[in-house]
PDB file of C-alpha atoms in Angstrom:
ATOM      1  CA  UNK A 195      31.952 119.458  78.953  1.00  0.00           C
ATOM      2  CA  UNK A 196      34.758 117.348  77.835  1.00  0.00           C
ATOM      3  CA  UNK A 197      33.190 116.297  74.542  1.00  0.00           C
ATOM      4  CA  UNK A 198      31.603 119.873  73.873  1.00  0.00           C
ATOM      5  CA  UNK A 199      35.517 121.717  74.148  1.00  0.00           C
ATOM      6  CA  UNK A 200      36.867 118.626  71.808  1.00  0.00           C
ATOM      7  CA  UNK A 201      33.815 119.484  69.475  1.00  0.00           C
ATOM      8  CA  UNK A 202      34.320 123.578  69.424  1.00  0.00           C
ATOM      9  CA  UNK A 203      37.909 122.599  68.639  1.00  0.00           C
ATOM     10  CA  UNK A 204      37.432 120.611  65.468  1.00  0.00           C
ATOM     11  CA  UNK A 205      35.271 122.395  64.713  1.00  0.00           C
ATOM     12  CA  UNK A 206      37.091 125.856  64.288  1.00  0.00           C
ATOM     13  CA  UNK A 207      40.422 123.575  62.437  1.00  0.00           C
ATOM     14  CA  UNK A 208      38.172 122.617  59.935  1.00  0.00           C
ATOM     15  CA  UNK A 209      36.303 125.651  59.534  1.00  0.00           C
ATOM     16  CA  UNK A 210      37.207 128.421  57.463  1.00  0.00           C
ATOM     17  CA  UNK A 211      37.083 130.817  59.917  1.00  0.00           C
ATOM     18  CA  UNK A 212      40.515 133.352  60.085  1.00  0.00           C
ATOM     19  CA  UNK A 213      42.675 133.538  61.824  1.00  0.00           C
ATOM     20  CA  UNK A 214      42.284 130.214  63.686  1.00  0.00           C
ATOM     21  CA  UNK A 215      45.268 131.011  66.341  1.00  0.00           C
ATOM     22  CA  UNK A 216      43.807 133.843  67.471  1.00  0.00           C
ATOM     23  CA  UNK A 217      40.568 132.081  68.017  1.00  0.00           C
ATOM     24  CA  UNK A 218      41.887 129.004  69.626  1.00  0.00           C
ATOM     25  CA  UNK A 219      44.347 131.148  72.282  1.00  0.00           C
ATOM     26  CA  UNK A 220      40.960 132.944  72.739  1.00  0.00           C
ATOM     27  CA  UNK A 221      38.856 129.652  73.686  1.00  0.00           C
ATOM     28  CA  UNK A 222      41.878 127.694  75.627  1.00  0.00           C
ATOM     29  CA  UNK A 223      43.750 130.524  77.159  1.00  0.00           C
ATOM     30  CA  UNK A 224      41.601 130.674  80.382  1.00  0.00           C
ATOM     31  CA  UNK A 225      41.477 126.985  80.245  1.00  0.00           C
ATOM     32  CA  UNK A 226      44.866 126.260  80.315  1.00  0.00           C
ATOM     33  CA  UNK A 227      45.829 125.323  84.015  1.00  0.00           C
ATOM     34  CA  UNK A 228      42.169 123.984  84.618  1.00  0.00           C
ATOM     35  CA  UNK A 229      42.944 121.566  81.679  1.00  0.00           C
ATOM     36  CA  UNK A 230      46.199 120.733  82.942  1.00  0.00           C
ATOM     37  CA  UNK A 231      44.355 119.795  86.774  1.00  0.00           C
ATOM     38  CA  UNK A 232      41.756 117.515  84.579  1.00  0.00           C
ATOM     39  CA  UNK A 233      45.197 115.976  83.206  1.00  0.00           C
ATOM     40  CA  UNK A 234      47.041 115.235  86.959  1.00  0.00           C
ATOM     41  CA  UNK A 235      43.225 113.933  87.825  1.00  0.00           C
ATOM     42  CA  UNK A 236      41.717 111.964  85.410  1.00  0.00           C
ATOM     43  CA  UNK A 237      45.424 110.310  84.428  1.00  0.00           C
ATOM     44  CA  UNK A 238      46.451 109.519  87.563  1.00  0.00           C
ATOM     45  CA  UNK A 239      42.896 107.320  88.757  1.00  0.00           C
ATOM     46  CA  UNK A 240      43.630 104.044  89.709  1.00  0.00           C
ATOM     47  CA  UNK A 241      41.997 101.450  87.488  1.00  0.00           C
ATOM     48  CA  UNK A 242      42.502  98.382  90.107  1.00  0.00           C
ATOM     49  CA  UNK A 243      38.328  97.202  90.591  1.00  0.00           C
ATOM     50  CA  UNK A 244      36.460  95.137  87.613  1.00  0.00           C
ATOM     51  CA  UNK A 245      34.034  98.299  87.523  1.00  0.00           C
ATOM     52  CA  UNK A 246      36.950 100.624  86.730  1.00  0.00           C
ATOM     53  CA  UNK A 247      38.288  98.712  83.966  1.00  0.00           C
ATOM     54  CA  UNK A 248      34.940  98.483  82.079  1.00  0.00           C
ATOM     55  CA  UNK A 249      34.505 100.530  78.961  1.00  0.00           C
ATOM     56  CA  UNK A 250      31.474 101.220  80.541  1.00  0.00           C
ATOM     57  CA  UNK A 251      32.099 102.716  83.602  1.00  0.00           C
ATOM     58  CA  UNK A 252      32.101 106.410  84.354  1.00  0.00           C
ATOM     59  CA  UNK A 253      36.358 106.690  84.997  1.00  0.00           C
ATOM     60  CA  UNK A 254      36.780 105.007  81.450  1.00  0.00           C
ATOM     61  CA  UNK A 255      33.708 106.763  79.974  1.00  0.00           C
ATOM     62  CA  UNK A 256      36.256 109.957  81.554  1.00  0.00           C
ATOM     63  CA  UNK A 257      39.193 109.069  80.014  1.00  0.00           C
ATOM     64  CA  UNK A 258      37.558 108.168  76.427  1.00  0.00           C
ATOM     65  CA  UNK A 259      36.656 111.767  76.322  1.00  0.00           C
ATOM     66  CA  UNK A 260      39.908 112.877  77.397  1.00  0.00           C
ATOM     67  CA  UNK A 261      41.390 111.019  75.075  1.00  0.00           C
ATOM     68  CA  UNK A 262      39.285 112.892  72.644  1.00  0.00           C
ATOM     69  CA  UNK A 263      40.257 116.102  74.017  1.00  0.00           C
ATOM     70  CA  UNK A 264      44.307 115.887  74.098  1.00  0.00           C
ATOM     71  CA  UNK A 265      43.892 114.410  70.291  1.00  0.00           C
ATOM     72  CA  UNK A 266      42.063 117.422  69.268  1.00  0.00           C
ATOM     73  CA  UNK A 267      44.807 119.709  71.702  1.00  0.00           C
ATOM     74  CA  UNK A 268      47.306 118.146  69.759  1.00  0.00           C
ATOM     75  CA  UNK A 269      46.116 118.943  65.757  1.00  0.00           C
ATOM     76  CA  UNK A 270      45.503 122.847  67.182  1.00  0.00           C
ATOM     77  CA  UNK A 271      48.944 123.034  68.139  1.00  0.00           C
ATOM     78  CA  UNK A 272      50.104 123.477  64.575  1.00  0.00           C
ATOM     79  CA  UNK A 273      48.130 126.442  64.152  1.00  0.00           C
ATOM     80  CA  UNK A 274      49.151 127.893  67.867  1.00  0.00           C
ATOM     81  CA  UNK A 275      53.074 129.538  68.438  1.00  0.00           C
ATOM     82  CA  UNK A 276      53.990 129.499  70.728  1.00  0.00           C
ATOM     83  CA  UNK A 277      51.714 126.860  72.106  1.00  0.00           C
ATOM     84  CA  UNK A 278      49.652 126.872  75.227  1.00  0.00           C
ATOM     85  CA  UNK A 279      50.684 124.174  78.324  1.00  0.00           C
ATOM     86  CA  UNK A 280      47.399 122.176  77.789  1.00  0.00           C
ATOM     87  CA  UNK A 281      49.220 122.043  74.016  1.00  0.00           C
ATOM     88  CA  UNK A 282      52.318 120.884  75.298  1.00  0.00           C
ATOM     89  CA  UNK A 283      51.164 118.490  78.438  1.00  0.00           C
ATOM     90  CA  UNK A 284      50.843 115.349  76.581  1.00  0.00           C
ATOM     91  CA  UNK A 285      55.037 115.833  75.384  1.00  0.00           C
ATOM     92  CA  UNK A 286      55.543 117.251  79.344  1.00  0.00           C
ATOM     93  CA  UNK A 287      53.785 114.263  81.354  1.00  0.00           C
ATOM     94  CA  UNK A 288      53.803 111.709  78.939  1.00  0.00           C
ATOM     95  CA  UNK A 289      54.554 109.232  81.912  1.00  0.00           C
ATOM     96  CA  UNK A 290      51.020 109.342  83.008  1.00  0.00           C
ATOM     97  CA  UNK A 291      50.031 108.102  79.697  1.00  0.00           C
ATOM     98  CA  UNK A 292      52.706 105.377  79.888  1.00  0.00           C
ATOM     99  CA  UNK A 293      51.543 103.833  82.958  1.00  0.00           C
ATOM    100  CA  UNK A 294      48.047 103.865  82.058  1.00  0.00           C
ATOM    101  CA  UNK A 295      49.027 102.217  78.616  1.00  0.00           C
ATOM    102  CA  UNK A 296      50.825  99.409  80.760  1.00  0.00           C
ATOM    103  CA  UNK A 297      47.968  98.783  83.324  1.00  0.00           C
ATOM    104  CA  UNK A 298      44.517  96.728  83.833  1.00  0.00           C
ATOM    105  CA  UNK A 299      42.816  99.517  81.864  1.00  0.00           C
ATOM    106  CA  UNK A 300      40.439  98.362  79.357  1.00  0.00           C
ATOM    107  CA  UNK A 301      41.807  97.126  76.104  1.00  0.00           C
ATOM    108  CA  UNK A 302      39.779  99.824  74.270  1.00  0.00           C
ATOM    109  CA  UNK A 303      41.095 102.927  75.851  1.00  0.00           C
ATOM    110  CA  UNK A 304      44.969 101.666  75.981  1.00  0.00           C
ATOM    111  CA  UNK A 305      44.501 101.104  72.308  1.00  0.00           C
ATOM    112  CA  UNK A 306      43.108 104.533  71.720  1.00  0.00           C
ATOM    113  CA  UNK A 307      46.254 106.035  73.926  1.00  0.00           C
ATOM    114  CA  UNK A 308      49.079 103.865  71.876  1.00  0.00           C
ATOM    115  CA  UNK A 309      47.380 105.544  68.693  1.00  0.00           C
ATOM    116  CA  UNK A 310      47.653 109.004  70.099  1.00  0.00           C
ATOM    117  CA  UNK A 311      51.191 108.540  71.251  1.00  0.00           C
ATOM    118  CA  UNK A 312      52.198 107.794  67.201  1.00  0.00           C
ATOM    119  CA  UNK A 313      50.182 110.593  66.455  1.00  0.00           C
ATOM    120  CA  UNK A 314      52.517 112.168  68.992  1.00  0.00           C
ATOM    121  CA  UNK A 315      55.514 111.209  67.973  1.00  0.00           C
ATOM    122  CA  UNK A 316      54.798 111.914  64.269  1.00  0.00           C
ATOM    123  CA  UNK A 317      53.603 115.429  64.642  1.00  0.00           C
ATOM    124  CA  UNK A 318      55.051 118.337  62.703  1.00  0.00           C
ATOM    125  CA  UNK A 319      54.806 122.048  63.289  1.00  0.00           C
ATOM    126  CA  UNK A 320      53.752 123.864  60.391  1.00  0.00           C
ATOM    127  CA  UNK A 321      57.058 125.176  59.410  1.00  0.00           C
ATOM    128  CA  UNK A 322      58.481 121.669  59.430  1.00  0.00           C
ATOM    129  CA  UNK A 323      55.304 120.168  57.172  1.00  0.00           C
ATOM    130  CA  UNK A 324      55.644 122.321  54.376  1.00  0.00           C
ATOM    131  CA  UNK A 325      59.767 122.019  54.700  1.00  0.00           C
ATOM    132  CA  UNK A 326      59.933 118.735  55.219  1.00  0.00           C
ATOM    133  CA  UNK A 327      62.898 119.631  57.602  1.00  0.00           C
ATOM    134  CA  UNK A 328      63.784 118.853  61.159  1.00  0.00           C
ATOM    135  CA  UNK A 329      65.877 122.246  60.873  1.00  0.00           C
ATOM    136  CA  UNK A 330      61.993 124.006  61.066  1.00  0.00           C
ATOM    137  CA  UNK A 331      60.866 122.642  63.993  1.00  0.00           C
ATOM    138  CA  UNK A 332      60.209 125.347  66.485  1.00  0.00           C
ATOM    139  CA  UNK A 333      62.336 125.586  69.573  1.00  0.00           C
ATOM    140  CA  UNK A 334      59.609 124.092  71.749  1.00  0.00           C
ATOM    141  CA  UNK A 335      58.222 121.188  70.016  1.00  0.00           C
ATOM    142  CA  UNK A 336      61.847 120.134  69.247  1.00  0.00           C
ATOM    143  CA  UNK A 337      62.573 120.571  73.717  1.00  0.00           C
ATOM    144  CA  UNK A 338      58.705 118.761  73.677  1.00  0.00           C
ATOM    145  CA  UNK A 339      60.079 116.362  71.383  1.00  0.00           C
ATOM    146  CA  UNK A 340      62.761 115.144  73.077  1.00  0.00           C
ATOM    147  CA  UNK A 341      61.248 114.980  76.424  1.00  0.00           C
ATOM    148  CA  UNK A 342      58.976 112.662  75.140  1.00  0.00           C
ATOM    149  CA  UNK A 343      61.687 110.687  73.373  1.00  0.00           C
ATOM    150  CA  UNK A 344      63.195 109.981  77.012  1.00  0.00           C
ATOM    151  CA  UNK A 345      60.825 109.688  78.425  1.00  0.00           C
ATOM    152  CA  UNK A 346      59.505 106.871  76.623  1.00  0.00           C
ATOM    153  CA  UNK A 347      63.276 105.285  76.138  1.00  0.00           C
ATOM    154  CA  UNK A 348      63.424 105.175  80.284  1.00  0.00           C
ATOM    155  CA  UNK A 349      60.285 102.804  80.453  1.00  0.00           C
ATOM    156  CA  UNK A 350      61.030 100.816  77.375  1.00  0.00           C
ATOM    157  CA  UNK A 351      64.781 100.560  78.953  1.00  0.00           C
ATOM    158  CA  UNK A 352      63.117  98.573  82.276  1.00  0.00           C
ATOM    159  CA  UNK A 353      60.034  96.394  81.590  1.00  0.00           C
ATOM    160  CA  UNK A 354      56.727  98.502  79.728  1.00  0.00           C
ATOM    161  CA  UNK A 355      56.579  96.835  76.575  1.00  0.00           C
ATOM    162  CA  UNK A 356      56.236  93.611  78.652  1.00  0.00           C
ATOM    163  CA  UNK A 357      53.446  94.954  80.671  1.00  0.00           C
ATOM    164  CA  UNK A 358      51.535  95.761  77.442  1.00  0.00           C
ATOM    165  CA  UNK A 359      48.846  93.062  77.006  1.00  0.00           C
ATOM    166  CA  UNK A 360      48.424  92.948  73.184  1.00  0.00           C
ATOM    167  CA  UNK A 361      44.809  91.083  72.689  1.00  0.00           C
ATOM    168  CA  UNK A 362      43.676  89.068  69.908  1.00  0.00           C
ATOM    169  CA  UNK A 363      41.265  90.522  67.413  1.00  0.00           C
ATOM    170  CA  UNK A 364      37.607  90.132  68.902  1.00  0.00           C
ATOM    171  CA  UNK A 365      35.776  92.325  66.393  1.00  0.00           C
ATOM    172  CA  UNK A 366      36.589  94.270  63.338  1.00  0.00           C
ATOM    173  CA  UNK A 367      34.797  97.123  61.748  1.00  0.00           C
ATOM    174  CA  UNK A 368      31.957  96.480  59.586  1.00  0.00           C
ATOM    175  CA  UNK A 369      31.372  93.026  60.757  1.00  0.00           C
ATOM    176  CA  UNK A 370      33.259  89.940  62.282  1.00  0.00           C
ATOM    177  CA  UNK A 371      34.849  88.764  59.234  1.00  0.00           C
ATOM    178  CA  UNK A 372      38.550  87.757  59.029  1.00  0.00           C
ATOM    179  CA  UNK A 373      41.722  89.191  56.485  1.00  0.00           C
ATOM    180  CA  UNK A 374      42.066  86.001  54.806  1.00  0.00           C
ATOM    181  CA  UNK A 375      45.145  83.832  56.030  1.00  0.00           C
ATOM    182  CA  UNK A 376      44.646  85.129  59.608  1.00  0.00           C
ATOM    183  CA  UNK A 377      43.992  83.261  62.943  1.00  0.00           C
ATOM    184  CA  UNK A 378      40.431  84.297  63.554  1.00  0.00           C
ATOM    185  CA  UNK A 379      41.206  82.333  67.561  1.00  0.00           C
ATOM    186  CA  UNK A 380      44.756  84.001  67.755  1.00  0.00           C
ATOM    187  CA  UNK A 381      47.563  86.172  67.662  1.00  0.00           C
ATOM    188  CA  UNK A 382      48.346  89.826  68.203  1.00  0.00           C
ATOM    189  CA  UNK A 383      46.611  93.217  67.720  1.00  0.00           C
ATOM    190  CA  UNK A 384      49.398  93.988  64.347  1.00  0.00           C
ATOM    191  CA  UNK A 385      47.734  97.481  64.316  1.00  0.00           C
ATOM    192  CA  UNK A 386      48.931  98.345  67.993  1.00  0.00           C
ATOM    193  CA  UNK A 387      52.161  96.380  67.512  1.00  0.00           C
ATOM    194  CA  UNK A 388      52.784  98.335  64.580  1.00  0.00           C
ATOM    195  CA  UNK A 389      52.213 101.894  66.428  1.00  0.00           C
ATOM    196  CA  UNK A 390      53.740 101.103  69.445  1.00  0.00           C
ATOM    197  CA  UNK A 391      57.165  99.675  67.064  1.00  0.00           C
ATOM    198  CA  UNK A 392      57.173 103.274  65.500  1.00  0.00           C
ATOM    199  CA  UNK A 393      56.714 105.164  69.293  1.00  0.00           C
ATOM    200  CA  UNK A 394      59.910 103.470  70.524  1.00  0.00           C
ATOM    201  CA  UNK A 395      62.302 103.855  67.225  1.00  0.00           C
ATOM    202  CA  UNK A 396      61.115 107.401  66.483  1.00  0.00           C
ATOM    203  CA  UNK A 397      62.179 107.994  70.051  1.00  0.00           C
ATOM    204  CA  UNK A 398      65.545 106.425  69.400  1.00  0.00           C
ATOM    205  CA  UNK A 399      65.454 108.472  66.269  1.00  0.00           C
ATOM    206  CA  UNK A 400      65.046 111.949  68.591  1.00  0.00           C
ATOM    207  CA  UNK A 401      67.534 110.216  71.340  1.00  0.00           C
ATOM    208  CA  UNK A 402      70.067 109.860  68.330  1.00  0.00           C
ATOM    209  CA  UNK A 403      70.103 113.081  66.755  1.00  0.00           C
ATOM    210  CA  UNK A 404      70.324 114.811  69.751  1.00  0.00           C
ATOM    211  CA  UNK A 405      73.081 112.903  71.323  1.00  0.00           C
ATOM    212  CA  UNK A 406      76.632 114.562  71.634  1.00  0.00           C
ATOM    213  CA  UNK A 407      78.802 111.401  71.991  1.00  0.00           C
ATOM    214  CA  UNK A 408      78.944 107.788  70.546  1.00  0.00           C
ATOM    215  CA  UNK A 409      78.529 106.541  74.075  1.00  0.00           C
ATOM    216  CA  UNK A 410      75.498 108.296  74.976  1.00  0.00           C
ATOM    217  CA  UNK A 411      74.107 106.518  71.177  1.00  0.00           C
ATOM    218  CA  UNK A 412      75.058 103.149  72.519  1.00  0.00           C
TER     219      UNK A 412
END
């Protein structure tokens, strides 16, 4: 069901099909709060046993398609205003994608969530695209925005980014073969070091622009 909604989705934003909004409000409407429940649920499982934090198993197998699902929520937001909860959810609980991110979950799927968190924090209404303006984001993304931004500031502020277990490269696409000059035995993911760099300074980014004193800034 999960990977059938994500598939209907992407499918009408690439389509040519007019006009999209009306067609997307039409689909996720009388999903929204039953979306929202699969959110609370599937987030907040408890990967603590070997079999949970396989790729393999049917919780991850879950969560990969979820995962699927709030990344294709996300891209129909721009064509959506206002924008339905299950479009907002990911900005509104983005806690339950924190602690997932810093727990025994499989490598795989905390990669996948890092990389939809920058896609988070870089997203643009459609006003603010064309513009190129932070003056033309919509009320709600901008409130979205910036409960994300704290959000993510309070964990970073105690001890998530230690939590975060960055893993050497074990495979690559298209074969096993090395960038020349790197450790093929060693060293960090760069690719989710990278994204997750960009999360927490776009956040102090949001934090700073919306700050009313110096002191708050410090």
């Amino acid at each position: 069901c999960l990977w059938t909604l994500t598939a209907i989705i992407k499918y009408i934003l690439k389509g040519e099909v007019l006009p999209k909004a009306g067609i997307l409000k039409k689909l996720l409407a009388p999903l929204d709060a039953v979306l929202e429940g699969f959110y609370n649920s599937i987030l907040l499982h408890h990967f603590d046993g070997h079999h949970d934090t396989s790729p393999y198993s049917e919780a991850a197998n879950s969560v990969i398609s979820f995962i699927d699902l709030l990344e294709a929520l996300l891209a129909s937001r721009a064509e959506l205003e206002p924008p339905l909860r299950c479009q907002r959810i990911l900005f509104l609980k983005v806690s339950y994608v924190l602690n997932l991110v810093s727990s025994s979950i499989h490598y795989l799927i905390q990669k996948k969530f890092i990389m939809l968190l920058k896609k988070c924090v870089l997203f643009k209404s459609r006003e603010e695209a064309k513009g190129g303006s932070l003056f033309l984001q919509t009320p709600l993304l901008h409130e979205d925005m910036l409960a994300l931004s704290n959000t993510v500031l309070q964990v970073v502020n105690l001890i998530w980014l230690e939590q975060i277990s960055l893993r050497g490269k074990t495979s690559y696409f298209g074969g096993s073969e090395t960038v020349p000059g790197d450790d093929p035995q060693g060293g960090s993911d760069q690719t989710v070091v990278r994204a997750l760099s960009l999360i927490v300074l776009k956040a102090l980014e949001l934090k700073f622009q919306n700050s009313a004193t110096k002191a708050e800034i410090k």
